[in-house]
Amino acid sequence: MEAKSWAPRRRPCPPGIVLVALASLFSCPLTPGQAKVYSRCELARVLQDFGLDGFRGYSLADWICLAYFASGFNTGAVDHEADGSTNNGIFQINSRKWCKTLDSSGPNMCQMHCFDLLDPDLKDSVICAMKITQDPRGLGSWETWRHHCQGIDLSDWVDGCDL
């Protein structure tokens, strides 16, 4: 008599399940644990190191104010718009024009994937934000900055930060 193996049979996954699993994996490459919420002064120091203080005539306080009202200093922030686009990262950069999602065909002016803007090290976010700021509207390209930061004394945003 032949002994039967107690090991379960291996059955291949149907192709549809494999595609769904891969799509979910690549649509959200960063887990919430990899996002970072900066403190005000920590972010001020990082943005200063990237050279944003005085870039295109904007103070470091302008950038800190923008980041606060855009994302609450959260690098992992993603906001979904009614048109299907997303606002990504600490500066909430929109996928319609500035970055590429898996299913977008927009111009990708920053030449990067939107998930690159969710990285806690901020390099890609800063590079893209600097490109956006070169537009004649500057930081005015962000409605959030226009409504909460433009024309206001912003010195409190960097007070006490030991820069």
PDB file of C-alpha atoms in Angstrom:
ATOM      1  CA  MET A   1       0.000   0.000   0.000  1.00  0.00           C
ATOM      2  CA  GLU A   2       1.263   3.434  -0.951  1.00  0.00           C
ATOM      3  CA  ALA A   3       1.673   6.066   1.808  1.00  0.00           C
ATOM      4  CA  LYS A   4      -0.235   9.288   1.218  1.00  0.00           C
ATOM      5  CA  SER A   5       1.393  12.593   1.835  1.00  0.00           C
ATOM      6  CA  TRP A   6      -0.325  14.843   4.356  1.00  0.00           C
ATOM      7  CA  ALA A   7       1.046  17.969   2.707  1.00  0.00           C
ATOM      8  CA  PRO A   8      -1.650  20.031   1.012  1.00  0.00           C
ATOM      9  CA  ARG A   9      -1.579  20.171  -2.728  1.00  0.00           C
ATOM     10  CA  ARG A  10      -0.143  23.329  -4.207  1.00  0.00           C
ATOM     11  CA  ARG A  11      -2.556  25.060  -6.467  1.00  0.00           C
ATOM     12  CA  PRO A  12      -1.418  27.950  -8.625  1.00  0.00           C
ATOM     13  CA  CYS A  13      -3.098  31.283  -7.970  1.00  0.00           C
ATOM     14  CA  PRO A  14      -5.487  32.347 -10.689  1.00  0.00           C
ATOM     15  CA  PRO A  15      -3.871  35.114 -12.794  1.00  0.00           C
ATOM     16  CA  GLY A  16      -6.513  37.646 -11.738  1.00  0.00           C
ATOM     17  CA  ILE A  17      -5.629  37.276  -8.064  1.00  0.00           C
ATOM     18  CA  VAL A  18      -1.944  37.748  -8.781  1.00  0.00           C
ATOM     19  CA  LEU A  19      -2.669  40.966 -10.724  1.00  0.00           C
ATOM     20  CA  VAL A  20      -4.891  42.322  -7.944  1.00  0.00           C
ATOM     21  CA  ALA A  21      -2.209  41.564  -5.358  1.00  0.00           C
ATOM     22  CA  LEU A  22       0.486  43.266  -7.432  1.00  0.00           C
ATOM     23  CA  ALA A  23      -1.714  46.271  -8.165  1.00  0.00           C
ATOM     24  CA  SER A  24      -2.404  46.795  -4.469  1.00  0.00           C
ATOM     25  CA  LEU A  25       1.238  46.427  -3.605  1.00  0.00           C
ATOM     26  CA  PHE A  26       2.387  49.012  -6.158  1.00  0.00           C
ATOM     27  CA  SER A  27      -0.477  51.446  -5.674  1.00  0.00           C
ATOM     28  CA  CYS A  28       0.580  52.050  -2.085  1.00  0.00           C
ATOM     29  CA  PRO A  29       4.322  51.431  -1.845  1.00  0.00           C
ATOM     30  CA  LEU A  30       4.710  53.192   1.486  1.00  0.00           C
ATOM     31  CA  THR A  31       3.041  51.880   4.546  1.00  0.00           C
ATOM     32  CA  PRO A  32       1.688  54.408   7.034  1.00  0.00           C
ATOM     33  CA  GLY A  33       4.584  53.511   9.334  1.00  0.00           C
ATOM     34  CA  GLN A  34       7.048  54.906   6.794  1.00  0.00           C
ATOM     35  CA  ALA A  35       5.441  58.342   6.658  1.00  0.00           C
ATOM     36  CA  LYS A  36       6.835  61.027   8.903  1.00  0.00           C
ATOM     37  CA  VAL A  37       5.105  63.918  10.599  1.00  0.00           C
ATOM     38  CA  TYR A  38       7.718  66.591  11.166  1.00  0.00           C
ATOM     39  CA  SER A  39       7.722  69.058  14.003  1.00  0.00           C
ATOM     40  CA  ARG A  40       7.714  72.720  12.959  1.00  0.00           C
ATOM     41  CA  CYS A  41      11.352  73.385  13.847  1.00  0.00           C
ATOM     42  CA  GLU A  42      12.606  70.043  12.548  1.00  0.00           C
ATOM     43  CA  LEU A  43      11.008  70.786   9.185  1.00  0.00           C
ATOM     44  CA  ALA A  44      12.420  74.323   9.210  1.00  0.00           C
ATOM     45  CA  ARG A  45      15.942  72.939   9.649  1.00  0.00           C
ATOM     46  CA  VAL A  46      15.479  70.353   6.875  1.00  0.00           C
ATOM     47  CA  LEU A  47      14.045  72.894   4.426  1.00  0.00           C
ATOM     48  CA  GLN A  48      16.815  75.341   5.288  1.00  0.00           C
ATOM     49  CA  ASP A  49      19.386  72.621   4.530  1.00  0.00           C
ATOM     50  CA  PHE A  50      17.726  72.126   1.134  1.00  0.00           C
ATOM     51  CA  GLY A  51      18.158  75.853   0.431  1.00  0.00           C
ATOM     52  CA  LEU A  52      14.503  76.905   0.472  1.00  0.00           C
ATOM     53  CA  ASP A  53      15.063  79.972   2.684  1.00  0.00           C
ATOM     54  CA  GLY A  54      15.023  82.822   0.168  1.00  0.00           C
ATOM     55  CA  PHE A  55      14.376  80.581  -2.841  1.00  0.00           C
ATOM     56  CA  ARG A  56      12.518  82.667  -5.451  1.00  0.00           C
ATOM     57  CA  GLY A  57      12.103  85.375  -2.790  1.00  0.00           C
ATOM     58  CA  TYR A  58      10.153  83.223  -0.302  1.00  0.00           C
ATOM     59  CA  SER A  59      11.155  82.962   3.328  1.00  0.00           C
ATOM     60  CA  LEU A  60      11.540  79.719   5.208  1.00  0.00           C
ATOM     61  CA  ALA A  61       8.401  80.727   7.130  1.00  0.00           C
ATOM     62  CA  ASP A  62       6.429  80.765   3.847  1.00  0.00           C
ATOM     63  CA  TRP A  63       7.429  77.151   3.191  1.00  0.00           C
ATOM     64  CA  ILE A  64       6.653  76.058   6.757  1.00  0.00           C
ATOM     65  CA  CYS A  65       3.245  77.748   6.640  1.00  0.00           C
ATOM     66  CA  LEU A  66       2.491  76.042   3.299  1.00  0.00           C
ATOM     67  CA  ALA A  67       3.509  72.608   4.608  1.00  0.00           C
ATOM     68  CA  TYR A  68       1.406  73.023   7.745  1.00  0.00           C
ATOM     69  CA  PHE A  69      -1.795  74.026   5.978  1.00  0.00           C
ATOM     70  CA  ALA A  70      -1.252  71.611   3.076  1.00  0.00           C
ATOM     71  CA  SER A  71      -0.471  68.434   5.036  1.00  0.00           C
ATOM     72  CA  GLY A  72       0.006  69.151   8.741  1.00  0.00           C
ATOM     73  CA  PHE A  73       3.738  68.441   8.137  1.00  0.00           C
ATOM     74  CA  ASN A  74       2.855  64.841   7.155  1.00  0.00           C
ATOM     75  CA  THR A  75       5.007  63.338   4.387  1.00  0.00           C
ATOM     76  CA  GLY A  76       2.498  60.543   3.819  1.00  0.00           C
ATOM     77  CA  ALA A  77      -0.527  62.768   3.239  1.00  0.00           C
ATOM     78  CA  VAL A  78      -2.578  61.880   0.149  1.00  0.00           C
ATOM     79  CA  ASP A  79      -5.786  63.687  -0.738  1.00  0.00           C
ATOM     80  CA  HIS A  80      -8.070  62.400  -3.491  1.00  0.00           C
ATOM     81  CA  GLU A  81      -9.707  64.984  -5.739  1.00  0.00           C
ATOM     82  CA  ALA A  82     -13.083  64.661  -7.501  1.00  0.00           C
ATOM     83  CA  ASP A  83     -11.357  64.576 -10.907  1.00  0.00           C
ATOM     84  CA  GLY A  84      -9.442  61.432  -9.900  1.00  0.00           C
ATOM     85  CA  SER A  85      -6.140  63.200  -9.288  1.00  0.00           C
ATOM     86  CA  THR A  86      -4.302  63.092  -5.966  1.00  0.00           C
ATOM     87  CA  ASN A  87      -2.434  65.653  -3.889  1.00  0.00           C
ATOM     88  CA  ASN A  88       0.699  64.042  -2.497  1.00  0.00           C
ATOM     89  CA  GLY A  89       3.150  64.519   0.331  1.00  0.00           C
ATOM     90  CA  ILE A  90       4.065  67.326   2.635  1.00  0.00           C
ATOM     91  CA  PHE A  91       3.340  70.037   0.012  1.00  0.00           C
ATOM     92  CA  GLN A  92       0.314  68.217  -1.482  1.00  0.00           C
ATOM     93  CA  ILE A  93       1.610  68.202  -5.044  1.00  0.00           C
ATOM     94  CA  ASN A  94      -1.089  67.276  -7.566  1.00  0.00           C
ATOM     95  CA  SER A  95      -0.823  64.296  -9.908  1.00  0.00           C
ATOM     96  CA  ARG A  96      -2.782  65.990 -12.703  1.00  0.00           C
ATOM     97  CA  LYS A  97       0.268  67.953 -13.818  1.00  0.00           C
ATOM     98  CA  TRP A  98       3.279  67.361 -11.605  1.00  0.00           C
ATOM     99  CA  CYS A  99       3.767  63.634 -10.953  1.00  0.00           C
ATOM    100  CA  LYS A 100       2.843  60.252 -12.385  1.00  0.00           C
ATOM    101  CA  THR A 101       0.511  57.688 -10.854  1.00  0.00           C
ATOM    102  CA  LEU A 102       0.120  54.131 -12.114  1.00  0.00           C
ATOM    103  CA  ASP A 103      -2.950  55.101 -14.111  1.00  0.00           C
ATOM    104  CA  SER A 104      -2.225  58.717 -15.064  1.00  0.00           C
ATOM    105  CA  SER A 105      -1.175  60.055 -18.407  1.00  0.00           C
ATOM    106  CA  GLY A 106      -0.631  63.687 -17.414  1.00  0.00           C
ATOM    107  CA  PRO A 107       2.427  65.768 -18.266  1.00  0.00           C
ATOM    108  CA  ASN A 108       4.479  64.707 -15.164  1.00  0.00           C
ATOM    109  CA  MET A 109       6.341  68.027 -15.045  1.00  0.00           C
ATOM    110  CA  CYS A 110       8.489  66.930 -12.083  1.00  0.00           C
ATOM    111  CA  GLN A 111       9.492  63.706 -13.881  1.00  0.00           C
ATOM    112  CA  MET A 112       8.736  61.465 -10.892  1.00  0.00           C
ATOM    113  CA  HIS A 113       6.159  59.078  -9.541  1.00  0.00           C
ATOM    114  CA  CYS A 114       3.711  60.523  -7.039  1.00  0.00           C
ATOM    115  CA  PHE A 115       4.745  57.968  -4.426  1.00  0.00           C
ATOM    116  CA  ASP A 116       8.236  59.541  -4.519  1.00  0.00           C
ATOM    117  CA  LEU A 117       6.610  62.604  -2.937  1.00  0.00           C
ATOM    118  CA  LEU A 118       5.631  60.541   0.122  1.00  0.00           C
ATOM    119  CA  ASP A 119       9.222  59.832   1.136  1.00  0.00           C
ATOM    120  CA  PRO A 120      10.173  61.151   4.598  1.00  0.00           C
ATOM    121  CA  ASP A 121      13.568  62.406   3.362  1.00  0.00           C
ATOM    122  CA  LEU A 122      11.776  65.171   1.351  1.00  0.00           C
ATOM    123  CA  LYS A 123      14.344  65.395  -1.449  1.00  0.00           C
ATOM    124  CA  ASP A 124      11.851  64.656  -4.231  1.00  0.00           C
ATOM    125  CA  SER A 125       9.167  66.845  -2.637  1.00  0.00           C
ATOM    126  CA  VAL A 126      11.561  69.783  -2.412  1.00  0.00           C
ATOM    127  CA  ILE A 127      12.809  69.330  -5.989  1.00  0.00           C
ATOM    128  CA  CYS A 128       9.252  69.256  -7.313  1.00  0.00           C
ATOM    129  CA  ALA A 129       8.105  72.173  -5.126  1.00  0.00           C
ATOM    130  CA  MET A 130      11.033  74.248  -6.392  1.00  0.00           C
ATOM    131  CA  LYS A 131      10.013  73.453  -9.977  1.00  0.00           C
ATOM    132  CA  ILE A 132       6.396  74.468  -9.239  1.00  0.00           C
ATOM    133  CA  THR A 133       7.585  77.694  -7.615  1.00  0.00           C
ATOM    134  CA  GLN A 134       9.402  78.672 -10.811  1.00  0.00           C
ATOM    135  CA  ASP A 135       5.951  79.214 -12.331  1.00  0.00           C
ATOM    136  CA  PRO A 136       5.168  82.961 -12.486  1.00  0.00           C
ATOM    137  CA  ARG A 137       2.629  82.456  -9.672  1.00  0.00           C
ATOM    138  CA  GLY A 138       5.357  81.121  -7.356  1.00  0.00           C
ATOM    139  CA  LEU A 139       3.948  79.813  -4.082  1.00  0.00           C
ATOM    140  CA  GLY A 140       0.652  81.298  -5.252  1.00  0.00           C
ATOM    141  CA  SER A 141       0.349  78.084  -7.282  1.00  0.00           C
ATOM    142  CA  TRP A 142      -0.881  76.591  -3.996  1.00  0.00           C
ATOM    143  CA  GLU A 143      -4.369  77.768  -3.073  1.00  0.00           C
ATOM    144  CA  THR A 144      -3.576  76.785   0.507  1.00  0.00           C
ATOM    145  CA  TRP A 145      -0.652  79.206   0.638  1.00  0.00           C
ATOM    146  CA  ARG A 146      -2.726  82.019  -0.898  1.00  0.00           C
ATOM    147  CA  HIS A 147      -5.507  81.586   1.668  1.00  0.00           C
ATOM    148  CA  HIS A 148      -3.459  80.993   4.817  1.00  0.00           C
ATOM    149  CA  CYS A 149       0.025  82.431   4.348  1.00  0.00           C
ATOM    150  CA  GLN A 150       0.219  85.131   1.667  1.00  0.00           C
ATOM    151  CA  GLY A 151       0.566  88.694   2.905  1.00  0.00           C
ATOM    152  CA  ILE A 152       0.664  87.692   6.594  1.00  0.00           C
ATOM    153  CA  ASP A 153       3.477  88.117   9.112  1.00  0.00           C
ATOM    154  CA  LEU A 154       4.784  84.548   9.248  1.00  0.00           C
ATOM    155  CA  SER A 155       7.710  85.054  11.622  1.00  0.00           C
ATOM    156  CA  ASP A 156       6.026  82.914  14.295  1.00  0.00           C
ATOM    157  CA  TRP A 157       6.466  79.860  12.049  1.00  0.00           C
ATOM    158  CA  VAL A 158      10.229  79.862  12.645  1.00  0.00           C
ATOM    159  CA  ASP A 159      10.484  81.601  16.027  1.00  0.00           C
ATOM    160  CA  GLY A 160      12.441  79.588  18.559  1.00  0.00           C
ATOM    161  CA  CYS A 161      13.750  77.118  15.993  1.00  0.00           C
ATOM    162  CA  ASP A 162      17.461  77.842  16.505  1.00  0.00           C
ATOM    163  CA  LEU A 163      18.254  78.096  12.816  1.00  0.00           C
TER     164      LEU A 163
END
